[in-house]
């Protein structure tokens, strides 16, 4: 990954790459089920598959590794012209230890689990155990070493997710004797320096957030060590995904965070993100898994994770049509990629032959120019607009030129723009020259104007070419005029298109 002037890009084969991702279901990376994966991704026009590798399958016996699923996954990705994001389901998966091998599950004396506040064991491995860390690290090193052997030249694998929604479900931290002893001691100096806090005990420094912060500290360092060991075998970008802290549907005075119950304690949530960025330098990005289609929440999450030190990447989100406009919103925040969850033909989320509808429309539109979009976003030349409830219009500012985006049809003269019934309008505008733009959208119109003037006043469209990119070269198809341009560039009625427009003044 590369950062320049606050903009990020994932480089693949020497150029920025936009992940048009699709994550398959949890139990779909088996040789028996992978044939039901590829058709769904092809129908969706995805360019990248996200697929899990399971510790319990990879290392069924200590030190004995089975790479058959890894090999089939890489082979199938290549055969279907897809890049691959490998998801390591190791110590944690959704705040539990459900994917660790049986030889770990049945030996809690050697591989200690978390004790909750009542002293009961729960099904989460302790992040403070060196034995647990060494076992996971050994398996991950084996995985990354094998990927280096089979893929160092071809670059099929472009990202690796280290663990999955890590943390504790069932307790805010480990309450074992060793953990309690550490908790009673002083906060480590590396954390107080990173967060610019005072010294003292965990409770003195962090108050009511002490338990969660304690768990996050040990968890971030645990995962960072695993990532560093994996990179020593195969140095490709690695990230962590996160189960977010969602708003509580209660009275305002009851909206108190409940780590370990409401979400896995210790993960890189909105509140713990600064800690993780400071203490897990081997993790290149932290990506939010977003499963709320509330516009205010989605926007806030994107703003939180789009940091100068963190490339915005949405590794999981809802596959329903109401989530599709947020792909455009994410691009407007500089995202390097986006990936709805549960895309395959196993029948778990969709019937065979079906799949996401609105997400597919997005990908079909942008896939041919994904590389161009990635480069323009890295250059800071891209802006987007999505329709929000009660807000059927938006203005995009490109300096000399402004782009007025209006959602919904018909857009009658002199009448308020109608918006769409499902708030599905979205548009993308990117500047490719002083007076030249690349424009596309869904259920939207885009009209250009200069400061203080309406569209069409003392400005003109010199040309509006509908076309597409083929292997990086723009191929014009026809010129737009008349009904297609008189009231802005109109993208509706399923006529999805991309237009290169040149403007002039007089």
Short mmCIF file of C-alpha atoms in Angstrom, two decimals:
data_model
loop_
_atom_site.label_atom_id
_atom_site.label_comp_id
_atom_site.label_asym_id
_atom_site.label_seq_id
_atom_site.Cartn_x
_atom_site.Cartn_y
_atom_site.Cartn_z
CA UNK A 1 0.00 0.00 0.00
CA UNK A 2 1.10 3.55 -0.65
CA UNK A 3 0.09 6.90 0.80
CA UNK A 4 0.59 10.27 -0.89
CA UNK A 5 -0.81 13.59 0.35
CA UNK A 6 -3.37 11.78 2.46
CA UNK A 7 -4.56 9.57 -0.41
CA UNK A 8 -4.02 5.81 -0.44
CA UNK A 9 -3.68 3.14 -3.08
CA UNK A 10 -3.21 -0.60 -3.11
CA UNK A 11 -0.61 -1.31 -5.77
CA UNK A 12 -0.90 -4.55 -7.73
CA UNK A 13 1.57 -5.27 -10.53
CA UNK A 14 2.95 -1.76 -10.24
CA UNK A 15 -0.30 0.23 -10.50
CA UNK A 16 -3.17 1.26 -8.20
CA UNK A 17 -5.86 -1.40 -7.92
CA UNK A 18 -9.50 -0.97 -6.88
CA UNK A 19 -10.91 -4.01 -5.09
CA UNK A 20 -14.37 -4.83 -6.41
CA UNK A 21 -14.70 -7.58 -3.87
CA UNK A 22 -17.10 -10.32 -2.93
CA UNK A 23 -16.66 -12.31 0.25
CA UNK A 24 -17.89 -15.87 0.15
CA UNK A 25 -19.73 -17.54 3.01
CA UNK A 26 -17.80 -18.84 6.00
CA UNK A 27 -17.93 -22.52 5.06
CA UNK A 28 -17.39 -22.20 1.31
CA UNK A 29 -13.60 -22.66 1.00
CA UNK A 30 -13.71 -26.41 0.59
CA UNK A 31 -12.85 -28.33 -2.53
CA UNK A 32 -16.44 -29.62 -2.56
CA UNK A 33 -17.99 -26.15 -2.42
CA UNK A 34 -15.60 -23.95 -4.40
CA UNK A 35 -17.30 -24.91 -7.72
CA UNK A 36 -20.37 -23.11 -6.36
CA UNK A 37 -18.36 -19.96 -5.73
CA UNK A 38 -16.95 -18.94 -9.10
CA UNK A 39 -20.20 -18.51 -11.09
CA UNK A 40 -21.64 -16.13 -8.49
CA UNK A 41 -18.57 -13.90 -8.57
CA UNK A 42 -18.54 -13.81 -12.35
CA UNK A 43 -22.22 -12.81 -12.48
CA UNK A 44 -21.45 -10.01 -10.05
CA UNK A 45 -18.57 -8.62 -12.18
CA UNK A 46 -16.27 -8.77 -9.15
CA UNK A 47 -12.54 -8.61 -9.73
CA UNK A 48 -11.53 -9.98 -6.32
CA UNK A 49 -12.62 -12.87 -4.12
CA UNK A 50 -12.35 -12.81 -0.34
CA UNK A 51 -12.15 -16.33 1.06
CA UNK A 52 -11.29 -17.82 4.45
CA UNK A 53 -8.57 -20.31 5.28
CA UNK A 54 -9.37 -22.28 8.40
CA UNK A 55 -6.73 -23.13 10.98
CA UNK A 56 -8.61 -26.35 11.87
CA UNK A 57 -8.38 -27.51 8.25
CA UNK A 58 -4.87 -26.25 7.59
CA UNK A 59 -3.28 -27.90 10.64
CA UNK A 60 -5.43 -30.89 11.66
CA UNK A 61 -2.54 -32.25 13.74
CA UNK A 62 0.27 -30.23 15.33
CA UNK A 63 2.89 -29.39 12.74
CA UNK A 64 1.12 -31.33 9.95
CA UNK A 65 -0.22 -29.01 7.28
CA UNK A 66 -2.80 -29.57 4.57
CA UNK A 67 -2.60 -26.92 1.85
CA UNK A 68 -5.13 -28.51 -0.51
CA UNK A 69 -7.81 -25.84 0.02
CA UNK A 70 -5.22 -23.08 -0.33
CA UNK A 71 -4.01 -24.56 -3.61
CA UNK A 72 -7.53 -24.93 -5.00
CA UNK A 73 -8.43 -21.41 -3.98
CA UNK A 74 -5.40 -19.87 -5.67
CA UNK A 75 -5.83 -22.06 -8.76
CA UNK A 76 -9.52 -21.24 -9.10
CA UNK A 77 -8.90 -17.52 -8.65
CA UNK A 78 -6.40 -17.55 -11.49
CA UNK A 79 -8.65 -19.59 -13.75
CA UNK A 80 -11.48 -17.10 -13.25
CA UNK A 81 -9.27 -14.00 -13.61
CA UNK A 82 -9.77 -12.92 -10.02
CA UNK A 83 -7.39 -11.55 -7.42
CA UNK A 84 -7.58 -13.13 -4.00
CA UNK A 85 -7.84 -11.79 -0.47
CA UNK A 86 -7.01 -14.55 2.01
CA UNK A 87 -8.85 -14.41 5.34
CA UNK A 88 -6.99 -16.16 8.17
CA UNK A 89 -9.49 -17.70 10.59
CA UNK A 90 -7.05 -18.45 13.40
CA UNK A 91 -7.21 -17.56 17.10
CA UNK A 92 -10.29 -15.40 16.56
CA UNK A 93 -13.32 -15.51 14.34
CA UNK A 94 -16.13 -13.15 15.36
CA UNK A 95 -14.85 -12.92 18.92
CA UNK A 96 -14.60 -16.66 19.47
CA UNK A 97 -12.14 -19.55 18.92
CA UNK A 98 -14.41 -21.66 16.73
CA UNK A 99 -11.86 -22.26 13.96
CA UNK A 100 -8.92 -23.42 16.04
CA UNK A 101 -7.92 -27.09 15.62
CA UNK A 102 -9.44 -29.78 17.78
CA UNK A 103 -6.08 -30.45 19.42
CA UNK A 104 -6.25 -26.92 20.82
CA UNK A 105 -9.92 -27.03 21.74
CA UNK A 106 -9.40 -30.17 23.80
CA UNK A 107 -6.31 -29.00 25.70
CA UNK A 108 -7.19 -25.84 27.65
CA UNK A 109 -4.39 -26.54 30.13
CA UNK A 110 -1.76 -25.99 27.43
CA UNK A 111 -3.77 -23.50 25.37
CA UNK A 112 -5.49 -21.33 27.99
CA UNK A 113 -8.83 -19.73 27.48
CA UNK A 114 -10.26 -16.48 28.77
CA UNK A 115 -11.85 -16.53 32.21
CA UNK A 116 -14.80 -14.22 32.61
CA UNK A 117 -15.45 -12.10 35.68
CA UNK A 118 -17.13 -15.06 37.42
CA UNK A 119 -14.08 -17.25 36.88
CA UNK A 120 -15.74 -19.38 34.18
CA UNK A 121 -13.87 -20.49 31.07
CA UNK A 122 -15.34 -19.25 27.79
CA UNK A 123 -14.63 -20.29 24.20
CA UNK A 124 -12.01 -17.62 23.50
CA UNK A 125 -8.26 -18.17 23.60
CA UNK A 126 -6.33 -15.83 25.85
CA UNK A 127 -4.28 -13.16 24.09
CA UNK A 128 -1.87 -13.19 27.02
CA UNK A 129 -0.74 -16.75 26.44
CA UNK A 130 2.60 -17.23 24.72
CA UNK A 131 1.61 -20.81 23.95
CA UNK A 132 -1.48 -19.65 22.08
CA UNK A 133 0.51 -17.01 20.22
CA UNK A 134 3.25 -19.44 19.22
CA UNK A 135 0.74 -21.97 17.90
CA UNK A 136 -1.14 -19.43 15.77
CA UNK A 137 2.08 -17.82 14.58
CA UNK A 138 3.53 -21.18 13.54
CA UNK A 139 0.43 -21.99 11.48
CA UNK A 140 0.31 -18.55 9.91
CA UNK A 141 4.01 -18.71 9.01
CA UNK A 142 3.34 -22.04 7.30
CA UNK A 143 0.44 -20.54 5.35
CA UNK A 144 2.41 -17.49 4.25
CA UNK A 145 5.44 -19.58 3.38
CA UNK A 146 3.29 -21.77 1.16
CA UNK A 147 1.69 -18.75 -0.51
CA UNK A 148 5.17 -17.41 -1.23
CA UNK A 149 6.08 -20.69 -2.91
CA UNK A 150 3.03 -20.77 -5.18
CA UNK A 151 2.27 -17.08 -5.74
CA UNK A 152 5.31 -14.84 -5.33
CA UNK A 153 5.52 -14.45 -9.10
CA UNK A 154 1.84 -14.30 -10.10
CA UNK A 155 0.50 -11.94 -7.39
CA UNK A 156 -2.90 -13.63 -7.25
CA UNK A 157 -3.04 -12.95 -3.52
CA UNK A 158 -3.11 -9.20 -2.97
CA UNK A 159 -4.13 -8.90 0.69
CA UNK A 160 -4.20 -11.09 3.78
CA UNK A 161 -6.60 -10.59 6.66
CA UNK A 162 -5.00 -11.52 10.00
CA UNK A 163 -7.72 -13.12 12.16
CA UNK A 164 -11.40 -12.23 11.79
CA UNK A 165 -13.23 -9.70 13.95
CA UNK A 166 -10.84 -10.41 16.78
CA UNK A 167 -11.69 -9.95 20.43
CA UNK A 168 -13.63 -11.47 23.28
CA UNK A 169 -17.33 -12.25 23.20
CA UNK A 170 -18.42 -13.05 26.72
CA UNK A 171 -16.13 -10.85 28.80
CA UNK A 172 -14.50 -7.41 28.58
CA UNK A 173 -11.08 -8.97 29.29
CA UNK A 174 -9.37 -12.07 30.63
CA UNK A 175 -9.84 -12.35 34.40
CA UNK A 176 -7.30 -15.11 34.97
CA UNK A 177 -4.90 -14.73 37.89
CA UNK A 178 -2.04 -13.74 35.59
CA UNK A 179 -4.21 -11.22 33.77
CA UNK A 180 -5.52 -9.73 37.01
CA UNK A 181 -1.94 -9.34 38.25
CA UNK A 182 -0.96 -7.48 35.05
CA UNK A 183 -4.11 -5.37 35.22
CA UNK A 184 -3.26 -4.26 38.75
CA UNK A 185 0.16 -3.07 37.60
CA UNK A 186 1.19 0.01 35.69
CA UNK A 187 0.11 0.71 32.15
CA UNK A 188 3.06 -0.14 29.87
CA UNK A 189 5.12 2.83 28.77
CA UNK A 190 4.68 2.10 25.05
CA UNK A 191 0.93 2.61 25.43
CA UNK A 192 1.12 5.78 27.53
CA UNK A 193 3.56 7.24 24.99
CA UNK A 194 1.37 6.26 22.06
CA UNK A 195 -1.81 7.71 23.55
CA UNK A 196 -0.10 10.61 25.36
CA UNK A 197 -1.64 9.65 28.68
CA UNK A 198 -0.39 9.86 32.22
CA UNK A 199 1.26 6.93 34.00
CA UNK A 200 -0.53 4.79 36.55
CA UNK A 201 -2.55 1.63 36.90
CA UNK A 202 -5.00 0.63 34.19
CA UNK A 203 -7.97 1.80 36.25
CA UNK A 204 -6.28 5.07 37.16
CA UNK A 205 -5.40 5.90 33.56
CA UNK A 206 -8.45 4.60 31.69
CA UNK A 207 -11.24 4.52 34.27
CA UNK A 208 -14.36 2.78 32.97
CA UNK A 209 -12.61 1.87 29.71
CA UNK A 210 -9.73 0.11 31.47
CA UNK A 211 -10.87 -3.48 30.83
CA UNK A 212 -11.41 -2.95 27.10
CA UNK A 213 -8.20 -0.97 26.68
CA UNK A 214 -6.22 -3.66 28.54
CA UNK A 215 -7.59 -6.35 26.23
CA UNK A 216 -6.97 -4.21 23.13
CA UNK A 217 -3.36 -3.63 24.17
CA UNK A 218 -2.53 -7.33 24.51
CA UNK A 219 -4.60 -8.29 21.47
CA UNK A 220 -3.03 -5.71 19.15
CA UNK A 221 0.47 -6.81 20.13
CA UNK A 222 -0.48 -10.49 19.72
CA UNK A 223 -1.83 -9.96 16.22
CA UNK A 224 1.00 -7.64 15.25
CA UNK A 225 3.51 -10.38 16.10
CA UNK A 226 1.61 -12.89 13.97
CA UNK A 227 1.49 -10.44 11.05
CA UNK A 228 5.19 -9.65 11.35
CA UNK A 229 6.07 -13.34 11.31
CA UNK A 230 3.89 -13.88 8.24
CA UNK A 231 5.44 -10.96 6.41
CA UNK A 232 8.90 -12.42 7.05
CA UNK A 233 7.75 -15.36 4.93
CA UNK A 234 5.80 -13.41 2.29
CA UNK A 235 5.76 -9.63 2.43
CA UNK A 236 2.36 -8.56 1.14
CA UNK A 237 -0.13 -6.10 2.69
CA UNK A 238 -2.03 -7.32 5.73
CA UNK A 239 -5.09 -5.90 7.45
CA UNK A 240 -7.49 -6.52 10.31
CA UNK A 241 -11.24 -6.29 10.03
CA UNK A 242 -13.42 -5.17 12.91
CA UNK A 243 -16.81 -5.88 14.40
CA UNK A 244 -17.94 -2.32 15.07
CA UNK A 245 -19.62 -0.82 18.06
CA UNK A 246 -23.15 -0.05 16.85
CA UNK A 247 -25.57 2.53 18.29
CA UNK A 248 -27.81 1.11 20.99
CA UNK A 249 -31.51 1.47 20.35
CA UNK A 250 -32.24 2.82 23.81
CA UNK A 251 -32.80 6.15 25.52
CA UNK A 252 -29.75 8.42 25.28
CA UNK A 253 -28.85 7.96 28.95
CA UNK A 254 -28.72 4.18 28.44
CA UNK A 255 -26.35 4.25 25.50
CA UNK A 256 -23.29 2.95 27.33
CA UNK A 257 -20.82 0.74 25.47
CA UNK A 258 -20.74 -2.88 26.60
CA UNK A 259 -17.54 -4.48 25.25
CA UNK A 260 -17.62 -8.27 25.24
CA UNK A 261 -21.39 -8.32 24.87
CA UNK A 262 -22.32 -5.62 22.37
CA UNK A 263 -19.17 -6.33 20.33
CA UNK A 264 -15.91 -8.27 20.81
CA UNK A 265 -13.79 -6.54 23.42
CA UNK A 266 -10.27 -5.61 22.37
CA UNK A 267 -10.80 -5.26 18.63
CA UNK A 268 -9.92 -2.14 16.63
CA UNK A 269 -13.33 -0.52 17.10
CA UNK A 270 -13.96 3.17 16.60
CA UNK A 271 -12.76 3.81 20.16
CA UNK A 272 -9.67 1.57 20.10
CA UNK A 273 -8.47 2.51 16.60
CA UNK A 274 -5.75 4.97 17.77
CA UNK A 275 -4.30 2.31 20.08
CA UNK A 276 -4.20 -0.28 17.32
CA UNK A 277 -2.61 2.07 14.80
CA UNK A 278 0.15 2.82 17.31
CA UNK A 279 0.82 -0.72 18.53
CA UNK A 280 0.29 -2.88 15.43
CA UNK A 281 2.63 -1.41 12.78
CA UNK A 282 2.76 -4.69 10.84
CA UNK A 283 -0.96 -4.29 10.09
CA UNK A 284 -1.18 -2.09 7.00
CA UNK A 285 -4.87 -1.22 7.29
CA UNK A 286 -7.82 -1.69 9.59
CA UNK A 287 -11.09 -2.13 7.76
CA UNK A 288 -14.59 -1.79 9.23
CA UNK A 289 -17.19 -4.49 8.65
CA UNK A 290 -20.33 -2.39 8.24
CA UNK A 291 -23.72 -4.01 8.72
CA UNK A 292 -25.94 -1.00 9.31
CA UNK A 293 -27.41 0.84 6.34
CA UNK A 294 -28.21 3.91 8.43
CA UNK A 295 -26.73 6.80 6.41
CA UNK A 296 -25.42 8.77 9.38
CA UNK A 297 -23.75 5.74 10.93
CA UNK A 298 -22.23 4.52 7.67
CA UNK A 299 -20.86 7.96 6.87
CA UNK A 300 -19.38 8.35 10.35
CA UNK A 301 -17.64 4.98 10.17
CA UNK A 302 -16.08 5.82 6.80
CA UNK A 303 -14.89 9.15 8.18
CA UNK A 304 -13.41 7.44 11.23
CA UNK A 305 -11.41 4.81 9.35
CA UNK A 306 -10.32 7.06 6.45
CA UNK A 307 -7.24 8.43 8.20
CA UNK A 308 -3.94 9.69 6.82
CA UNK A 309 -2.34 6.66 8.50
CA UNK A 310 -5.06 4.18 7.47
CA UNK A 311 -6.22 3.30 3.98
CA UNK A 312 -10.01 3.07 3.88
CA UNK A 313 -11.05 -0.48 3.01
CA UNK A 314 -14.50 -2.02 3.59
CA UNK A 315 -13.81 -5.77 3.69
CA UNK A 316 -17.37 -6.71 4.64
CA UNK A 317 -20.72 -5.04 4.26
CA UNK A 318 -24.32 -5.99 3.68
CA UNK A 319 -25.26 -7.57 0.36
CA UNK A 320 -28.70 -5.95 0.14
CA UNK A 321 -29.57 -3.25 -2.37
CA UNK A 322 -29.71 -0.62 0.39
CA UNK A 323 -25.94 -1.01 0.91
CA UNK A 324 -24.97 -0.50 -2.74
CA UNK A 325 -24.87 3.34 -2.80
CA UNK A 326 -22.33 3.26 0.00
CA UNK A 327 -19.74 1.89 -2.41
CA UNK A 328 -19.84 5.30 -4.11
CA UNK A 329 -19.71 7.02 -0.73
CA UNK A 330 -16.65 4.96 0.21
CA UNK A 331 -14.93 5.89 -3.04
CA UNK A 332 -15.58 9.52 -2.24
CA UNK A 333 -13.67 8.97 1.00
CA UNK A 334 -10.73 7.48 -0.91
CA UNK A 335 -11.49 3.78 -0.44
CA UNK A 336 -9.15 1.20 -1.96
CA UNK A 337 -11.95 -1.36 -2.11
CA UNK A 338 -15.36 -2.61 -1.04
CA UNK A 339 -16.79 -6.09 -0.53
CA UNK A 340 -20.33 -7.30 0.18
CA UNK A 341 -20.55 -10.50 2.20
CA UNK A 342 -22.07 -13.88 1.36
CA UNK A 343 -21.69 -14.13 -2.41
CA UNK A 344 -21.77 -17.71 -3.70
CA UNK A 345 -24.19 -20.35 -4.94
CA UNK A 346 -24.18 -22.56 -1.84
CA UNK A 347 -27.72 -21.46 -0.96
CA UNK A 348 -26.76 -19.93 2.37
CA UNK A 349 -27.45 -16.30 1.43
CA UNK A 350 -28.80 -16.47 -2.13
CA UNK A 351 -30.56 -19.06 -4.23
CA UNK A 352 -28.36 -20.65 -6.85
CA UNK A 353 -28.09 -18.40 -9.88
CA UNK A 354 -29.06 -15.31 -7.92
CA UNK A 355 -27.00 -12.77 -6.01
CA UNK A 356 -26.73 -9.10 -5.11
CA UNK A 357 -28.62 -6.93 -7.60
CA UNK A 358 -27.60 -3.34 -6.91
CA UNK A 359 -24.02 -4.27 -6.02
CA UNK A 360 -23.78 -6.11 -9.32
CA UNK A 361 -24.96 -3.00 -11.14
CA UNK A 362 -22.17 -1.02 -9.44
CA UNK A 363 -19.50 -3.53 -10.38
CA UNK A 364 -20.70 -3.96 -13.95
CA UNK A 365 -20.47 -0.19 -14.38
CA UNK A 366 -17.05 0.33 -12.79
CA UNK A 367 -15.18 -2.90 -13.47
CA UNK A 368 -13.95 -1.90 -16.96
CA UNK A 369 -12.32 1.23 -15.52
CA UNK A 370 -11.38 0.00 -12.05
CA UNK A 371 -7.68 0.69 -12.59
CA UNK A 372 -8.40 4.21 -13.83
CA UNK A 373 -10.68 4.88 -10.86
CA UNK A 374 -8.01 3.64 -8.45
CA UNK A 375 -5.37 5.91 -9.98
CA UNK A 376 -7.62 8.98 -10.08
CA UNK A 377 -8.66 8.42 -6.48
CA UNK A 378 -5.00 8.12 -5.46
CA UNK A 379 -4.42 11.46 -7.19
CA UNK A 380 -7.29 13.05 -5.27
CA UNK A 381 -9.27 13.81 -8.42
CA UNK A 382 -12.44 11.84 -7.63
CA UNK A 383 -15.65 12.94 -5.92
CA UNK A 384 -18.94 11.13 -5.41
CA UNK A 385 -22.48 11.86 -4.34
CA UNK A 386 -25.15 9.58 -2.98
CA UNK A 387 -28.81 10.29 -2.37
CA UNK A 388 -29.81 10.69 1.26
CA UNK A 389 -33.38 10.79 2.59
CA UNK A 390 -34.76 14.27 1.97
CA UNK A 391 -31.63 15.33 0.08
CA UNK A 392 -32.19 14.71 -3.65
CA UNK A 393 -29.47 17.17 -4.74
CA UNK A 394 -25.77 17.64 -4.05
CA UNK A 395 -23.04 19.95 -5.32
CA UNK A 396 -19.49 18.77 -6.01
CA UNK A 397 -16.76 21.40 -6.05
CA UNK A 398 -13.85 21.09 -8.51
CA UNK A 399 -12.66 24.67 -8.21
CA UNK A 400 -13.41 26.42 -11.50
CA UNK A 401 -16.11 23.87 -12.27
CA UNK A 402 -18.97 22.74 -10.06
CA UNK A 403 -21.04 19.60 -10.67
CA UNK A 404 -24.70 19.69 -9.66
CA UNK A 405 -25.97 16.18 -9.02
CA UNK A 406 -29.71 15.51 -8.94
CA UNK A 407 -31.34 12.19 -8.13
CA UNK A 408 -34.49 10.62 -9.52
CA UNK A 409 -36.61 11.05 -12.65
CA UNK A 410 -38.47 12.64 -14.30
CA UNK A 411 -36.74 15.95 -13.63
CA UNK A 412 -39.35 18.42 -14.91
CA UNK A 413 -38.40 22.02 -15.54
CA UNK A 414 -39.23 24.32 -12.67
CA UNK A 415 -40.08 21.49 -10.29
CA UNK A 416 -38.19 20.09 -7.37
CA UNK A 417 -36.10 17.06 -8.28
CA UNK A 418 -38.09 13.99 -7.15
CA UNK A 419 -35.39 11.71 -5.72
CA UNK A 420 -35.90 7.95 -5.82
CA UNK A 421 -38.25 5.81 -3.77
CA UNK A 422 -35.41 3.79 -2.25
CA UNK A 423 -32.78 6.55 -2.08
CA UNK A 424 -30.65 4.60 -4.56
CA UNK A 425 -29.21 7.50 -6.59
CA UNK A 426 -25.44 7.75 -6.84
CA UNK A 427 -22.90 9.50 -9.04
CA UNK A 428 -19.16 9.59 -9.58
CA UNK A 429 -17.29 12.52 -11.10
CA UNK A 430 -13.53 12.61 -11.59
CA UNK A 431 -11.46 15.37 -13.12
CA UNK A 432 -9.04 14.22 -15.81
CA UNK A 433 -8.03 17.62 -17.18
CA UNK A 434 -8.58 21.35 -16.51
CA UNK A 435 -11.91 21.27 -18.35
CA UNK A 436 -12.43 17.54 -18.76
CA UNK A 437 -14.26 15.05 -16.56
CA UNK A 438 -15.19 11.40 -16.45
CA UNK A 439 -18.77 11.01 -15.24
CA UNK A 440 -21.06 8.12 -14.41
CA UNK A 441 -23.97 7.42 -12.14
CA UNK A 442 -27.13 5.50 -11.39
CA UNK A 443 -30.55 7.20 -11.27
CA UNK A 444 -28.88 10.60 -11.34
CA UNK A 445 -28.10 13.54 -13.54
CA UNK A 446 -24.92 15.64 -13.48
CA UNK A 447 -24.80 19.22 -14.79
CA UNK A 448 -21.69 21.42 -14.77
CA UNK A 449 -21.49 25.15 -14.17
CA UNK A 450 -19.08 27.83 -13.04
CA UNK A 451 -19.13 29.75 -9.78
CA UNK A 452 -22.29 31.84 -9.34
CA UNK A 453 -23.85 30.77 -12.65
CA UNK A 454 -26.42 28.18 -13.55
CA UNK A 455 -25.62 25.28 -15.91
CA UNK A 456 -25.62 26.50 -19.51
CA UNK A 457 -24.89 30.12 -18.66
CA UNK A 458 -21.66 31.35 -20.25
CA UNK A 459 -20.46 27.75 -20.58
CA UNK A 460 -20.93 24.96 -23.08
CA UNK A 461 -20.35 21.26 -23.59
CA UNK A 462 -17.67 20.89 -26.24
CA UNK A 463 -18.17 17.14 -26.39
CA UNK A 464 -19.79 14.41 -24.32
CA UNK A 465 -18.50 11.01 -25.37
CA UNK A 466 -20.12 7.84 -24.11
CA UNK A 467 -17.53 5.10 -24.08
CA UNK A 468 -15.55 2.64 -22.01
CA UNK A 469 -12.02 1.68 -21.11
CA UNK A 470 -10.49 -1.36 -22.76
CA UNK A 471 -7.12 -2.40 -21.39
CA UNK A 472 -6.52 1.13 -20.17
CA UNK A 473 -7.49 2.86 -23.42
CA UNK A 474 -10.61 5.00 -23.75
CA UNK A 475 -12.86 3.75 -26.54
CA UNK A 476 -15.57 6.26 -27.55
CA UNK A 477 -18.89 4.81 -28.65
CA UNK A 478 -21.09 7.80 -29.45
CA UNK A 479 -21.62 11.49 -28.70
CA UNK A 480 -24.38 12.52 -26.31
CA UNK A 481 -26.54 15.53 -27.08
CA UNK A 482 -30.14 16.71 -26.90
CA UNK A 483 -32.20 14.84 -24.33
CA UNK A 484 -29.08 13.16 -22.94
CA UNK A 485 -27.34 16.47 -22.10
CA UNK A 486 -29.80 19.40 -22.14
CA UNK A 487 -30.70 18.92 -18.47
CA UNK A 488 -27.41 17.45 -17.41
CA UNK A 489 -25.88 14.10 -18.22
CA UNK A 490 -28.70 11.69 -17.50
CA UNK A 491 -27.97 8.23 -16.08
CA UNK A 492 -31.25 6.41 -15.64
CA UNK A 493 -33.68 3.78 -16.93
CA UNK A 494 -31.03 1.11 -16.64
CA UNK A 495 -28.93 2.79 -19.34
CA UNK A 496 -25.75 2.66 -17.27
CA UNK A 497 -22.98 4.48 -19.06
CA UNK A 498 -19.72 6.36 -18.64
CA UNK A 499 -19.26 9.76 -20.28
CA UNK A 500 -16.11 11.75 -20.91
CA UNK A 501 -17.13 15.41 -21.10
CA UNK A 502 -15.11 18.46 -22.23
CA UNK A 503 -16.32 21.90 -21.17
CA UNK A 504 -15.68 25.46 -22.30
CA UNK A 505 -16.68 28.99 -21.42
CA UNK A 506 -17.58 31.94 -23.63
#
